[in-house]
Amino acid sequence: MEIIKELEKSFISDKSAIDFKAGDTVEVAYRIVEGNKSRIQKYKGTVIQRKNSGMAESFTVRKISANGVAVERIFPLNSPLIETLEVEMRGKVRQARIYYLRDRVGKSARIKELKVSK
Amino acid sequence: MQGLIGKKVGMTRFLDSETGVATPVTVIEAGKNVVLQLKTEERDGYCAVQLGFDKCKEKHATKAAIGHAKKHNADVARVIKEFTLSADASVEPGQEIGLEIFANTVYVNVTGTLKGRGFAGTVKKYGFRIGRATHGNTNRRERGSLGAGTFPGRVFPGLKMAGQYGNTQKTIRGVQIVGSDLEKGLLFVKGAIPGKNGGVVYVKKNEVKG
């Protein structure tokens, strides 16, 4: 297993150092390749889970899109296609996986901001 | 040189820095094979090279195995395997052979021993469908009929039935090499290979795909 861990080190991106967890609002700048052109698409939403560890780690971002359609997107944390990952707001949640958001709409689907006291 | 003896280390994935595509990769430790003996046309009737892999403590080896290894100042090998060799190849006993033999190879065949599953039923072993759980059904995981009645009056040979599953040798052909680390003696192949982590595998060049 030591050999595998050593190999995976080179694939782990600097994004894994970013401190974020479920409940946080993040903006992901994701590179999209279409034919020979590539562009950056920004995707903003609430992190509802972080899954796995090491180079296999991924996170799910949920957002309410146009017409109230909810979209969930899973990003591999170490994907080279993630240009930037910014934490916009820290959320105050108790669970590590806030699946209960899926059953909520409107006001009850809000997440309180976590005020960090010094 | 046709192949090497190796050890399955485990699986991981490689990420393409351009496209972000993840490739499933099995890591095989296959460096440091030692030539223990050469079989020649004149003496043995065929050409082959006998390779030894992995160290074995002398207290666990027979005196014959120790003497065989010491002839060329090699470590006592845990695994010994012969590979065919063309008559004009220049290989010396005692020589160490590594992954450089796969320098121009893209596809290999990997032979390993399947994980043993013991005496398994037909559902696990052959993927037979399981019966209905409710509505009075008593046939849950059984295989069903073994054939007709008075005629032919016997069970045909070769029917799929429960029995030992796994712990047999299996070869996966045409496994793609995606990279190697010559220094550490690591070979990276795409996809899964038979056996558990730490199991002995034989990696051979695939003559069909090249």
Coordinates of C-alpha atoms in Angstrom, one line a residue:
Chain A
M1 CA 0.0 0.0 0.0
E2 CA 2.9 2.3 0.6
I3 CA 3.8 2.1 -3.1
I4 CA 0.3 3.1 -4.1
K5 CA 0.2 6.0 -1.7
E6 CA 3.5 7.2 -3.0
L7 CA 2.2 7.0 -6.6
E8 CA -1.0 8.9 -5.7
K9 CA 0.9 11.8 -4.2
S10 CA 1.8 13.2 -7.6
F11 CA -1.9 13.3 -8.6
I12 CA -3.1 15.1 -5.5
S13 CA -3.7 18.7 -6.4
D14 CA -3.4 21.8 -4.2
K15 CA -7.2 21.9 -4.0
S16 CA -7.1 19.2 -1.3
A17 CA -5.5 21.7 1.0
I18 CA -8.5 24.0 0.8
D19 CA -10.6 23.8 4.0
F20 CA -14.2 23.3 3.2
K21 CA -17.0 21.0 4.2
A22 CA -20.6 20.2 3.8
G23 CA -22.8 23.3 4.1
D24 CA -20.3 25.6 2.7
T25 CA -21.1 27.6 -0.4
V26 CA -18.4 27.2 -3.0
E27 CA -17.7 28.4 -6.5
V28 CA -16.0 26.0 -8.8
A29 CA -14.3 27.2 -12.0
Y30 CA -14.4 24.1 -14.2
R31 CA -12.6 23.9 -17.5
I32 CA -14.9 22.5 -20.3
V33 CA -13.3 21.2 -23.5
E34 CA -15.5 21.3 -26.6
G35 CA -13.7 20.0 -29.6
N36 CA -10.4 22.0 -29.7
K37 CA -11.8 24.9 -27.7
S38 CA -11.9 25.2 -24.0
R39 CA -13.7 27.6 -21.7
I40 CA -14.1 28.1 -18.0
Q41 CA -17.5 27.5 -16.5
K42 CA -18.3 28.7 -13.0
Y43 CA -20.6 26.7 -10.9
K44 CA -21.8 27.9 -7.5
G45 CA -23.7 26.0 -4.9
T46 CA -23.8 24.3 -1.6
V47 CA -21.5 21.4 -0.8
I48 CA -23.6 18.6 0.4
Q49 CA -20.9 16.0 0.8
R50 CA -17.2 15.2 0.6
K51 CA -16.5 11.6 -0.2
N52 CA -13.6 9.2 -0.2
S53 CA -10.0 10.3 0.6
G54 CA -6.7 10.8 -1.0
M55 CA -6.7 11.1 -4.8
A56 CA -10.1 9.5 -5.1
E57 CA -11.8 12.3 -3.0
S58 CA -14.8 14.0 -4.6
F59 CA -17.4 16.5 -3.5
T60 CA -21.0 17.1 -4.5
V61 CA -22.3 20.6 -5.1
R62 CA -26.0 21.3 -5.1
K63 CA -27.6 24.4 -6.5
I64 CA -31.0 25.6 -7.5
S65 CA -30.8 26.3 -11.2
A66 CA -33.2 28.3 -13.4
N67 CA -37.0 27.5 -13.0
G68 CA -36.2 26.0 -9.5
V69 CA -34.6 22.9 -10.9
A70 CA -32.1 21.5 -8.5
V71 CA -28.8 20.4 -10.0
E72 CA -26.2 18.3 -8.2
R73 CA -22.8 18.0 -9.6
I74 CA -20.0 15.7 -8.5
F75 CA -16.4 16.9 -8.9
P76 CA -13.3 14.9 -8.3
L77 CA -11.3 17.1 -5.9
N78 CA -8.1 16.3 -7.6
S79 CA -9.3 16.8 -11.2
P80 CA -6.9 18.9 -13.2
L81 CA -10.0 20.5 -14.8
I82 CA -10.8 22.4 -11.7
E83 CA -9.2 25.8 -12.2
T84 CA -10.2 27.4 -8.9
L85 CA -12.2 26.4 -5.9
E86 CA -13.4 29.3 -3.7
V87 CA -15.3 29.1 -0.5
E88 CA -17.8 31.9 -0.5
M89 CA -19.6 31.2 2.8
R90 CA -19.1 28.8 5.6
G91 CA -22.4 27.1 6.6
K92 CA -23.5 26.1 10.0
V93 CA -24.6 22.4 9.7
R94 CA -24.4 19.4 12.0
Q95 CA -24.1 16.6 9.5
A96 CA -21.2 15.7 7.3
R97 CA -23.6 14.9 4.5
I98 CA -26.6 17.1 4.3
Y99 CA -28.8 15.1 2.1
Y100 CA -31.8 16.5 3.9
L101 CA -31.5 19.6 1.7
R102 CA -32.9 17.5 -1.1
D103 CA -36.3 17.3 0.7
R104 CA -36.4 21.0 1.4
V105 CA -37.5 23.8 -0.7
G106 CA -37.5 27.6 -0.3
K107 CA -37.0 29.0 3.2
S108 CA -36.3 25.7 4.9
A109 CA -33.5 24.9 2.5
R110 CA -31.5 27.8 3.7
I111 CA -28.3 27.3 5.7
K112 CA -27.1 29.7 8.4
E113 CA -23.7 31.2 8.1
L114 CA -21.1 30.1 10.5
K115 CA -19.7 33.1 12.3
V116 CA -16.2 32.2 13.3
S117 CA -15.3 34.0 16.6
K118 CA -11.8 34.7 17.4
Chain B
M1 CA 12.8 -12.3 -23.5
Q2 CA 9.2 -13.0 -23.3
G3 CA 7.9 -12.3 -19.8
L4 CA 8.6 -11.6 -16.1
I5 CA 7.4 -12.8 -12.7
G6 CA 5.8 -10.1 -10.6
K7 CA 3.7 -9.3 -7.6
K8 CA 0.3 -7.5 -7.7
V9 CA 0.7 -4.4 -5.5
G10 CA -2.8 -3.0 -5.8
M11 CA -5.0 -0.7 -7.8
T12 CA -5.2 3.1 -8.2
R13 CA -6.0 5.5 -10.9
F14 CA -4.0 7.9 -13.1
L15 CA -5.4 11.3 -14.1
D16 CA -4.7 12.8 -17.4
S17 CA -3.6 16.4 -16.8
E18 CA -5.1 17.6 -20.0
T19 CA -8.5 16.0 -20.2
G20 CA -8.9 15.0 -16.5
V21 CA -9.8 11.5 -17.5
A22 CA -9.1 8.9 -14.8
T23 CA -7.6 5.6 -15.9
P24 CA -7.9 2.6 -13.7
V25 CA -4.4 1.2 -13.1
T26 CA -3.1 -2.0 -11.5
V27 CA 0.4 -1.7 -10.1
I28 CA 2.7 -4.7 -10.6
E29 CA 6.0 -5.0 -9.0
A30 CA 8.0 -6.9 -11.5
G31 CA 11.6 -5.6 -11.5
K32 CA 14.5 -7.7 -10.4
N33 CA 14.0 -11.1 -12.0
V34 CA 17.2 -13.2 -11.8
V35 CA 18.1 -15.7 -14.5
L36 CA 18.7 -18.9 -12.6
Q37 CA 19.2 -21.3 -15.5
L38 CA 19.2 -21.5 -19.3
K39 CA 17.6 -24.4 -21.0
T40 CA 19.3 -25.1 -24.3
E41 CA 18.3 -26.9 -27.4
E42 CA 21.3 -29.3 -27.2
R43 CA 20.9 -30.3 -23.6
D44 CA 17.2 -29.9 -22.8
G45 CA 15.6 -30.1 -26.3
Y46 CA 14.1 -26.6 -26.0
C47 CA 15.2 -23.0 -25.4
A48 CA 14.0 -21.3 -22.3
V49 CA 15.1 -19.1 -19.5
Q50 CA 14.4 -19.9 -15.9
L51 CA 13.7 -16.8 -13.8
G52 CA 13.6 -16.4 -10.1
F53 CA 11.6 -13.7 -8.3
D54 CA 11.4 -12.5 -4.7
K55 CA 13.6 -13.5 -1.8
C56 CA 12.9 -16.5 0.3
K57 CA 14.6 -17.1 3.7
E58 CA 17.1 -19.9 3.5
K59 CA 15.5 -21.6 6.5
H60 CA 12.3 -22.0 4.4
A61 CA 14.0 -23.3 1.3
T62 CA 15.2 -26.8 0.5
K63 CA 19.0 -27.4 0.2
A64 CA 18.5 -28.1 -3.5
A65 CA 16.9 -24.7 -4.0
I66 CA 19.6 -22.9 -2.1
G67 CA 22.3 -24.7 -4.1
H68 CA 20.6 -23.9 -7.3
A69 CA 20.6 -20.2 -6.5
K70 CA 24.0 -20.0 -5.0
K71 CA 25.5 -21.4 -8.2
H72 CA 25.1 -17.9 -9.6
N73 CA 25.4 -16.0 -6.3
A74 CA 21.7 -15.2 -6.5
D75 CA 19.2 -14.9 -3.7
V76 CA 17.0 -18.0 -3.0
A77 CA 14.0 -17.3 -5.1
R78 CA 10.4 -17.7 -3.8
V79 CA 8.9 -18.1 -7.2
I80 CA 10.6 -19.8 -10.2
K81 CA 9.2 -19.8 -13.7
E82 CA 10.4 -20.6 -17.1
F83 CA 9.8 -18.4 -20.2
T84 CA 10.6 -19.4 -23.7
L85 CA 13.6 -17.7 -25.2
S86 CA 14.7 -17.4 -28.8
A87 CA 18.0 -19.2 -29.4
D88 CA 19.9 -16.1 -30.4
A89 CA 19.1 -14.1 -27.2
S90 CA 22.1 -13.2 -25.1
V91 CA 21.2 -13.9 -21.5
E92 CA 23.6 -15.1 -18.8
P93 CA 22.7 -17.0 -15.7
G94 CA 22.9 -14.7 -12.7
Q95 CA 21.9 -11.7 -14.7
E96 CA 19.2 -9.5 -13.4
I97 CA 16.3 -8.8 -15.8
G98 CA 13.8 -6.0 -15.3
L99 CA 11.0 -4.1 -17.0
E100 CA 13.3 -2.9 -19.8
I101 CA 12.2 -6.0 -21.8
F102 CA 8.7 -4.3 -22.1
A103 CA 10.2 -1.1 -23.6
N104 CA 8.5 -1.6 -26.9
T105 CA 5.5 -3.6 -25.7
V106 CA 2.0 -2.2 -25.5
Y107 CA -0.1 -5.2 -24.7
V108 CA 0.7 -8.0 -22.3
N109 CA -1.0 -11.1 -20.9
V110 CA -1.2 -11.3 -17.2
T111 CA -1.6 -14.7 -15.4
G112 CA -2.6 -14.9 -11.8
T113 CA -4.4 -17.0 -9.3
L114 CA -8.0 -16.0 -8.7
K115 CA -9.1 -15.2 -5.2
G116 CA -10.5 -18.4 -3.6
R117 CA -14.2 -18.4 -2.9
G118 CA -14.5 -21.9 -1.6
F119 CA -17.5 -24.1 -2.3
A120 CA -19.8 -21.6 -4.0
G121 CA -23.3 -22.0 -5.3
T122 CA -24.4 -21.4 -8.8
V123 CA -25.6 -17.9 -8.2
K124 CA -22.1 -16.7 -7.2
K125 CA -20.2 -19.0 -9.4
Y126 CA -22.1 -18.6 -12.7
G127 CA -24.4 -15.7 -12.1
F128 CA -27.6 -17.8 -12.2
R129 CA -30.7 -15.8 -11.4
I130 CA -32.1 -16.2 -7.9
G131 CA -35.7 -17.2 -7.4
R132 CA -38.6 -15.1 -6.2
A133 CA -38.4 -14.3 -2.5
T134 CA -42.2 -14.4 -1.8
H135 CA -45.4 -15.9 -3.0
G136 CA -44.7 -19.4 -1.7
N137 CA -41.5 -19.9 -3.6
T138 CA -39.1 -22.3 -2.1
N139 CA -36.5 -22.2 -4.9
R140 CA -34.4 -19.2 -3.8
R141 CA -30.8 -19.9 -4.8
E142 CA -31.0 -23.4 -6.4
R143 CA -30.1 -24.0 -10.0
G144 CA -33.3 -25.6 -11.1
S145 CA -33.7 -28.6 -13.3
L146 CA -30.8 -31.0 -14.1
G147 CA -32.6 -32.2 -17.3
A148 CA -35.4 -34.4 -18.5
G149 CA -36.7 -37.6 -16.9
T150 CA -36.7 -41.2 -18.0
F151 CA -35.2 -40.2 -21.3
P152 CA -32.2 -39.6 -21.2
G153 CA -32.3 -41.0 -17.7
R154 CA -29.1 -39.5 -16.7
V155 CA -27.5 -36.1 -16.0
F156 CA -25.5 -34.7 -18.9
P157 CA -21.8 -34.2 -18.1
G158 CA -20.5 -30.6 -17.8
L159 CA -23.6 -29.1 -16.3
K160 CA -23.0 -26.0 -14.3
M161 CA -23.3 -26.9 -10.7
A162 CA -22.2 -25.6 -7.3
G163 CA -18.6 -26.4 -6.4
Q164 CA -15.1 -24.9 -5.9
Y165 CA -14.9 -21.4 -7.3
G166 CA -11.6 -19.4 -7.5
N167 CA -8.1 -20.3 -6.4
T168 CA -7.4 -21.4 -10.0
Q169 CA -5.1 -19.9 -12.6
K170 CA -6.5 -17.3 -14.9
T171 CA -5.0 -15.3 -17.7
I172 CA -6.2 -12.0 -18.9
R173 CA -5.0 -11.3 -22.5
G174 CA -4.3 -8.0 -24.1
V175 CA -3.8 -5.9 -21.0
Q176 CA -2.6 -2.5 -21.9
I177 CA 0.6 -1.1 -20.4
V178 CA 0.1 2.5 -19.4
G179 CA 3.5 3.2 -17.9
S180 CA 6.4 1.9 -15.8
D181 CA 8.9 3.0 -13.2
L182 CA 12.1 1.3 -14.1
E183 CA 13.9 2.5 -11.0
K184 CA 11.4 1.0 -8.6
G185 CA 10.5 -1.9 -10.9
L186 CA 6.9 -1.0 -11.1
L187 CA 4.7 -1.8 -14.1
F188 CA 1.4 0.0 -14.6
V189 CA -1.4 -1.8 -16.6
K190 CA -4.8 -0.6 -17.4
G191 CA -7.7 -2.3 -15.6
A192 CA -7.9 -5.2 -13.2
I193 CA -5.8 -8.4 -13.1
P194 CA -6.6 -11.7 -11.4
G195 CA -5.7 -12.4 -7.8
K196 CA -5.4 -10.6 -4.5
N197 CA -2.9 -7.9 -3.7
G198 CA 0.4 -9.4 -3.0
G199 CA -0.3 -12.4 -5.3
V200 CA 2.2 -13.7 -7.8
V201 CA 1.5 -12.8 -11.4
Y202 CA 3.2 -13.7 -14.6
V203 CA 3.4 -10.9 -17.2
K204 CA 4.0 -12.0 -20.7
K205 CA 4.2 -10.1 -24.0
N206 CA 1.0 -10.4 -26.1
E207 CA 2.1 -11.7 -29.4
V208 CA -1.2 -11.0 -31.2
K209 CA -1.7 -7.3 -30.3
G210 CA 2.0 -6.5 -30.1

